[in-house]
Amino acid sequence: MNITKKIIPLCFTNVSLIKYFQFMKSIFMFFFLFSFMGYSQSKEVKKIDSLLQLSSEYKFKDMLKVLSYTRQAVSIAEKINNNELIYKCYLEIADNLYTLNLNDKSLQYASKADKILPKKSKVQQARLNEIKIINFAALGLEELELETANKNLSILLTENSNKSKEIKARTFAYLANYYERKEDYEKANQFIDKTIKLNNEISDPKPIDTYIQKADILMKTQQWDSSFIYLQKAFDEYKSKKNQSSQYNLLWALGDYYYLSGKYLKALDSYRKSLEDMNKFKVVDIECAMSIKENIYRIYEALGDEKNREKYYTEYQKDYAQYNKVNNKGLLKAVDLILDEKKGEDRIAKERAIKVAFIASGTFLILLIFLIYFYSRNKKMKKKKLKLVLQKDILIKEKQRLESEKISISKKANENQFNELFSLAKNNSPEFLILFEELYPNFVKNLKEINPKIRNSELYFCALAFLNFSTKEISHFTFVSVAAVQLRKYRIRKKYNISSEENFNIWMKALND
């Protein structure tokens, strides 16, 4: 006998049965609502994945479109209040802002990500540190760059997942780049070899960039044969790919190899192919294009082809001026617009979500949940705004600290003369050496005693180093690539017997004693 059928008539009157069914209806509506919300959230997660995939496809082609897609993904993640997805999207935005050379904004989004997810996995923390490393390097904050890179290796020491190995391999590459800039090519070589080794353990490695970096390190020490071997490995890797995309960076690296090794005609051919490849795949990499055009005009200058030299010099100067004076202003406005334009849409979407939930549930419980949610959300937003203000203060103080070293030099000479000297240096003025010899006669005298036949171009280069300008600044003032400045330093070290362990700028300063 079915006991349930027997019990129900005995326990329920008609009134109690009505109440029972009303209660069950409420329970059903409650669970239906949350099932619907769960389905809706799953749908939104797929949208986020789709937007991030789109942003990846447009990277280096249309960075503003990439930023727009990631901003839309953030809006959806914020709407469903999924902190892990918000964290992921914030880091994507930070990475994209770094690609656009907007380092302060990139670090702001890294800071926002740090606060949105206080409890992070080791891989999540390491990914955040990656964003910091590349921005610290771009801003010249070398101590923070090295400290954060070493911290990343420590965090991932016991991690063996594929994702952790990918980040670890990239971190080794960052360290190789750090020591390459420091002209410690032995350590740079050791770290890039670690990246190459770890790539063998990763399911989907990116060996092409690693081989290019290895070749570049070998170029710095003029190991031409070994450098070419790694460039050839990079080309072989590219040919083995099923879906072949742009290879402009490979052709650029090959052009640098031929240029630095003195094979100018082959360099011209590779550089032209790189520019054609960028045009074919609609790749936007202004810094690469400027570097290539700069080297092309210098090659034509060395070959005595004044017509082509003037043509590419004009193109280079035009790109350089546009990039620094026009594009950055327009870019900042566009980025600010993209990052802010969704706020109104987000507010409307959230209000609609509240109304739908309130009407569907009809219960005080749902209303209370949303009230608590908005209270918590507003509290978090206030904390985020405060963090942004603090982050700006930190960046400003750090910049001031870096500039203090240059300012201290002004105590040795009249302030007006010193400022004029810096202005002449930055403008690559021929009057720079005249004023410099007046202010620092001992340095010039001692340098000429070492090399009586020193040329003005070499004296000018040594004077910039004496004034403690970085490799990047010298590159900017003299309109040459960073690689060309590093090569010049290497040749002077060899000529004046300066040990690779000695700081180049400090050695120059010592000549003034």
CSV table of C-alpha atoms in Angstrom, one decimal, residues 45-305:
chain,number,residue,atom,x,y,z
A,45,VAL,CA,30.6,34.2,-19.1
A,46,LYS,CA,30.5,32.9,-22.7
A,47,LYS,CA,30.1,36.5,-23.9
A,48,ILE,CA,33.2,37.6,-22.0
A,49,ASP,CA,35.3,34.7,-23.4
A,50,SER,CA,34.1,35.7,-26.9
A,51,LEU,CA,35.1,39.3,-26.4
A,52,LEU,CA,38.5,38.4,-25.0
A,53,GLN,CA,39.1,36.1,-28.0
A,54,LEU,CA,38.2,39.0,-30.4
A,55,SER,CA,40.6,41.3,-28.6
A,56,SER,CA,43.3,38.8,-29.0
A,57,GLU,CA,42.7,38.5,-32.8
A,58,TYR,CA,42.9,42.3,-33.3
A,59,LYS,CA,46.0,42.8,-31.1
A,60,PHE,CA,48.7,44.8,-33.0
A,61,LYS,CA,46.2,45.5,-35.8
A,62,ASP,CA,43.7,47.9,-34.1
A,63,MET,CA,44.6,48.4,-30.4
A,64,LEU,CA,41.7,50.8,-29.8
A,65,LYS,CA,39.3,48.1,-30.9
A,66,VAL,CA,41.1,45.6,-28.7
A,67,LEU,CA,40.7,48.0,-25.7
A,68,SER,CA,37.0,48.4,-26.6
A,69,TYR,CA,36.4,44.7,-26.6
A,70,THR,CA,38.2,44.2,-23.2
A,71,ARG,CA,36.2,47.1,-21.7
A,72,GLN,CA,32.9,45.5,-22.8
A,73,ALA,CA,34.1,42.3,-21.2
A,74,VAL,CA,34.7,44.2,-17.9
A,75,SER,CA,31.3,45.7,-18.1
A,76,ILE,CA,29.7,42.2,-18.3
A,77,ALA,CA,31.9,40.8,-15.5
A,78,GLU,CA,31.0,43.8,-13.3
A,79,LYS,CA,27.3,43.3,-14.0
A,80,ILE,CA,27.3,39.7,-12.9
A,81,ASN,CA,29.7,40.6,-10.0
A,82,ASN,CA,32.3,37.9,-10.8
A,83,ASN,CA,35.5,39.1,-9.2
A,84,GLU,CA,37.7,36.5,-10.9
A,85,LEU,CA,36.5,37.5,-14.3
A,86,ILE,CA,36.8,41.2,-13.4
A,87,TYR,CA,40.4,40.5,-12.3
A,88,LYS,CA,41.2,38.7,-15.6
A,89,CYS,CA,39.7,41.5,-17.7
A,90,TYR,CA,41.5,44.3,-15.7
A,91,LEU,CA,44.8,42.5,-16.4
A,92,GLU,CA,44.0,42.3,-20.1
A,93,ILE,CA,43.2,46.0,-20.2
A,94,ALA,CA,46.5,46.7,-18.3
A,95,ASP,CA,48.4,44.6,-20.8
A,96,ASN,CA,46.8,46.4,-23.7
A,97,LEU,CA,47.5,49.8,-22.2
A,98,TYR,CA,51.2,48.8,-21.9
A,99,THR,CA,51.2,47.9,-25.6
A,100,LEU,CA,49.9,51.5,-26.2
A,101,ASN,CA,52.9,52.8,-24.1
A,102,LEU,CA,50.4,54.2,-21.5
A,103,ASN,CA,52.4,52.8,-18.6
A,104,ASP,CA,50.8,54.9,-15.8
A,105,LYS,CA,47.3,53.8,-16.9
A,106,SER,CA,48.4,50.2,-17.2
A,107,LEU,CA,49.8,50.2,-13.6
A,108,GLN,CA,46.5,51.8,-12.4
A,109,TYR,CA,44.5,48.9,-13.9
A,110,ALA,CA,47.0,46.4,-12.3
A,111,SER,CA,46.3,48.1,-9.0
A,112,LYS,CA,42.6,47.9,-9.5
A,113,ALA,CA,42.9,44.2,-10.3
A,114,ASP,CA,45.0,43.6,-7.1
A,115,LYS,CA,42.2,45.1,-5.0
A,116,ILE,CA,39.3,43.4,-6.7
A,117,LEU,CA,40.7,40.0,-5.9
A,118,PRO,CA,42.6,40.1,-2.5
A,119,LYS,CA,42.9,36.3,-2.3
A,120,LYS,CA,44.7,35.2,-5.4
A,121,SER,CA,46.2,31.9,-6.6
A,122,LYS,CA,49.9,31.8,-7.2
A,123,VAL,CA,49.3,31.9,-11.0
A,124,GLN,CA,47.0,34.8,-10.7
A,125,GLN,CA,49.5,36.7,-8.5
A,126,ALA,CA,52.3,35.9,-11.0
A,127,ARG,CA,50.3,37.2,-13.9
A,128,LEU,CA,49.7,40.5,-12.0
A,129,ASN,CA,53.5,40.7,-11.4
A,130,GLU,CA,54.1,40.2,-15.1
A,131,ILE,CA,52.2,43.4,-15.9
A,132,LYS,CA,54.2,45.3,-13.2
A,133,ILE,CA,57.6,43.9,-14.6
A,134,ILE,CA,57.0,45.1,-18.2
A,135,ASN,CA,55.8,48.5,-17.0
A,136,PHE,CA,58.7,49.0,-14.6
A,137,ALA,CA,61.1,48.2,-17.4
A,138,ALA,CA,59.4,50.7,-19.7
A,139,LEU,CA,59.5,53.4,-17.0
A,140,GLY,CA,63.2,52.8,-16.2
A,141,LEU,CA,62.4,51.6,-12.6
A,142,GLU,CA,65.1,48.9,-12.9
A,143,GLU,CA,65.2,48.0,-9.1
A,144,LEU,CA,61.5,47.4,-9.0
A,145,GLU,CA,61.7,45.5,-12.3
A,146,LEU,CA,64.4,43.1,-11.0
A,147,GLU,CA,62.8,42.7,-7.6
A,148,THR,CA,59.4,41.8,-9.1
A,149,ALA,CA,60.8,39.4,-11.6
A,150,ASN,CA,62.7,37.5,-8.9
A,151,LYS,CA,59.6,37.5,-6.7
A,152,ASN,CA,57.7,35.9,-9.6
A,153,LEU,CA,60.2,33.1,-9.8
A,154,SER,CA,59.9,32.5,-6.1
A,155,ILE,CA,56.1,32.4,-6.2
A,156,LEU,CA,56.2,29.8,-9.1
A,157,LEU,CA,59.0,27.7,-7.6
A,158,THR,CA,56.8,24.8,-6.6
A,159,GLU,CA,54.1,25.3,-9.4
A,160,ASN,CA,54.1,22.8,-12.3
A,161,SER,CA,51.0,23.7,-14.2
A,162,ASN,CA,51.3,24.6,-17.9
A,163,LYS,CA,50.1,28.1,-17.1
A,164,SER,CA,52.7,28.6,-14.4
A,165,LYS,CA,55.5,27.3,-16.7
A,166,GLU,CA,54.4,29.8,-19.4
A,167,ILE,CA,54.7,32.7,-17.0
A,168,LYS,CA,58.0,31.4,-15.6
A,169,ALA,CA,59.4,31.1,-19.2
A,170,ARG,CA,58.4,34.7,-19.9
A,171,THR,CA,59.8,35.9,-16.6
A,172,PHE,CA,63.2,34.3,-17.5
A,173,ALA,CA,63.0,36.3,-20.8
A,174,TYR,CA,62.3,39.5,-18.9
A,175,LEU,CA,65.4,38.9,-16.8
A,176,ALA,CA,67.4,38.2,-20.0
A,177,ASN,CA,66.2,41.6,-21.3
A,178,TYR,CA,67.1,43.3,-18.0
A,179,TYR,CA,70.7,42.0,-18.1
A,180,GLU,CA,71.0,42.7,-21.8
A,181,ARG,CA,70.2,46.4,-21.1
A,182,LYS,CA,72.8,46.2,-18.3
A,183,GLU,CA,75.3,44.9,-20.9
A,184,ASP,CA,75.8,41.8,-18.8
A,185,TYR,CA,75.5,39.5,-21.8
A,186,GLU,CA,76.6,36.4,-19.9
A,187,LYS,CA,73.7,36.5,-17.5
A,188,ALA,CA,71.3,37.6,-20.3
A,189,ASN,CA,72.4,34.5,-22.2
A,190,GLN,CA,71.9,32.2,-19.2
A,191,PHE,CA,68.3,33.4,-18.6
A,192,ILE,CA,67.2,33.2,-22.3
A,193,ASP,CA,68.6,29.7,-22.4
A,194,LYS,CA,66.3,28.8,-19.4
A,195,THR,CA,63.3,30.2,-21.4
A,196,ILE,CA,64.3,28.0,-24.4
A,197,LYS,CA,64.6,24.9,-22.2
A,198,LEU,CA,61.3,25.5,-20.4
A,199,ASN,CA,59.5,26.0,-23.8
A,200,ASN,CA,60.1,22.3,-24.4
A,201,GLU,CA,57.8,21.5,-21.4
A,202,ILE,CA,55.0,23.9,-22.4
A,203,SER,CA,52.0,22.5,-24.4
A,204,ASP,CA,51.7,25.6,-26.6
A,205,PRO,CA,55.1,27.4,-26.5
A,206,LYS,CA,55.9,30.7,-28.3
A,207,PRO,CA,59.5,29.9,-29.4
A,208,ILE,CA,59.8,32.5,-32.2
A,209,ASP,CA,60.2,35.6,-29.9
A,210,THR,CA,62.6,33.6,-27.7
A,211,TYR,CA,64.8,32.7,-30.6
A,212,ILE,CA,64.8,36.3,-31.8
A,213,GLN,CA,65.8,37.5,-28.3
A,214,LYS,CA,68.6,34.9,-28.1
A,215,ALA,CA,69.9,36.0,-31.5
A,216,ASP,CA,69.8,39.7,-30.4
A,217,ILE,CA,71.9,38.9,-27.3
A,218,LEU,CA,74.5,37.0,-29.5
A,219,MET,CA,74.6,40.0,-31.9
A,220,LYS,CA,75.6,42.3,-29.0
A,221,THR,CA,78.8,40.2,-28.6
A,222,GLN,CA,79.3,39.9,-32.3
A,223,GLN,CA,78.7,36.1,-32.4
A,224,TRP,CA,77.3,36.4,-35.9
A,225,ASP,CA,77.3,32.7,-36.8
A,226,SER,CA,75.5,31.7,-33.6
A,227,SER,CA,73.1,34.6,-33.9
A,228,PHE,CA,72.2,33.6,-37.5
A,229,ILE,CA,71.5,30.0,-36.4
A,230,TYR,CA,68.8,31.2,-33.9
A,231,LEU,CA,67.3,33.5,-36.5
A,232,GLN,CA,67.1,30.5,-38.8
A,233,LYS,CA,65.4,28.5,-36.1
A,234,ALA,CA,62.8,31.2,-35.7
A,235,PHE,CA,62.1,31.2,-39.4
A,236,ASP,CA,61.8,27.4,-39.4
A,237,GLU,CA,59.4,27.6,-36.5
A,238,TYR,CA,57.3,30.2,-38.4
A,239,LYS,CA,57.2,28.0,-41.5
A,240,SER,CA,56.0,25.0,-39.4
A,241,LYS,CA,52.9,26.9,-38.2
A,242,LYS,CA,49.6,25.9,-39.8
A,243,ASN,CA,48.0,29.4,-39.7
A,244,GLN,CA,50.8,31.7,-40.8
A,245,SER,CA,50.3,35.3,-39.6
A,246,SER,CA,52.6,38.3,-39.9
A,247,GLN,CA,56.4,37.7,-39.7
A,248,TYR,CA,57.4,41.3,-39.7
A,249,ASN,CA,59.3,40.9,-36.3
A,250,LEU,CA,61.3,38.1,-37.8
A,251,LEU,CA,62.2,40.1,-40.9
A,252,TRP,CA,63.0,43.1,-38.7
A,253,ALA,CA,65.4,41.0,-36.6
A,254,LEU,CA,67.1,39.6,-39.7
A,255,GLY,CA,67.5,43.2,-41.0
A,256,ASP,CA,69.2,44.2,-37.7
A,257,TYR,CA,71.5,41.2,-38.0
A,258,TYR,CA,72.6,42.2,-41.5
A,259,TYR,CA,72.8,45.9,-40.6
A,260,LEU,CA,75.0,45.4,-37.5
A,261,SER,CA,77.2,42.9,-39.3
A,262,GLY,CA,77.8,45.4,-42.2
A,263,LYS,CA,75.8,43.5,-44.9
A,264,TYR,CA,73.9,46.6,-46.0
A,265,LEU,CA,72.2,45.4,-49.2
A,266,LYS,CA,70.8,42.3,-47.4
A,267,ALA,CA,69.7,44.5,-44.5
A,268,LEU,CA,67.8,46.8,-46.9
A,269,ASP,CA,66.0,43.8,-48.5
A,270,SER,CA,64.9,42.4,-45.1
A,271,TYR,CA,63.8,45.8,-43.8
A,272,ARG,CA,61.6,46.4,-46.9
A,273,LYS,CA,60.1,43.0,-46.6
A,274,SER,CA,59.2,43.7,-42.9
A,275,LEU,CA,57.4,46.9,-43.8
A,276,GLU,CA,55.6,45.2,-46.7
A,277,ASP,CA,54.5,42.4,-44.3
A,278,MET,CA,53.2,44.9,-41.8
A,279,ASN,CA,51.2,46.5,-44.5
A,280,LYS,CA,49.9,43.2,-45.8
A,281,PHE,CA,48.6,42.0,-42.4
A,282,LYS,CA,47.6,45.5,-41.3
A,283,VAL,CA,49.9,45.4,-38.3
A,284,VAL,CA,50.3,48.7,-36.4
A,285,ASP,CA,53.7,48.9,-34.7
A,286,ILE,CA,54.9,52.5,-35.1
A,287,GLU,CA,58.1,52.0,-33.1
A,288,CYS,CA,59.2,49.1,-35.3
A,289,ALA,CA,58.4,51.1,-38.5
A,290,MET,CA,60.4,54.1,-37.1
A,291,SER,CA,63.4,51.9,-36.2
A,292,ILE,CA,63.4,50.3,-39.6
A,293,LYS,CA,63.2,53.6,-41.5
A,294,GLU,CA,65.9,55.1,-39.3
A,295,ASN,CA,68.3,52.2,-40.1
A,296,ILE,CA,67.4,52.3,-43.8
A,297,TYR,CA,68.3,56.0,-44.1
A,298,ARG,CA,71.6,55.4,-42.2
A,299,ILE,CA,72.4,52.6,-44.6
A,300,TYR,CA,71.8,54.8,-47.6
A,301,GLU,CA,73.9,57.5,-45.9
A,302,ALA,CA,76.8,54.9,-45.6
A,303,LEU,CA,76.3,53.9,-49.2
A,304,GLY,CA,76.4,57.5,-50.4
A,305,ASP,CA,72.9,57.4,-51.9
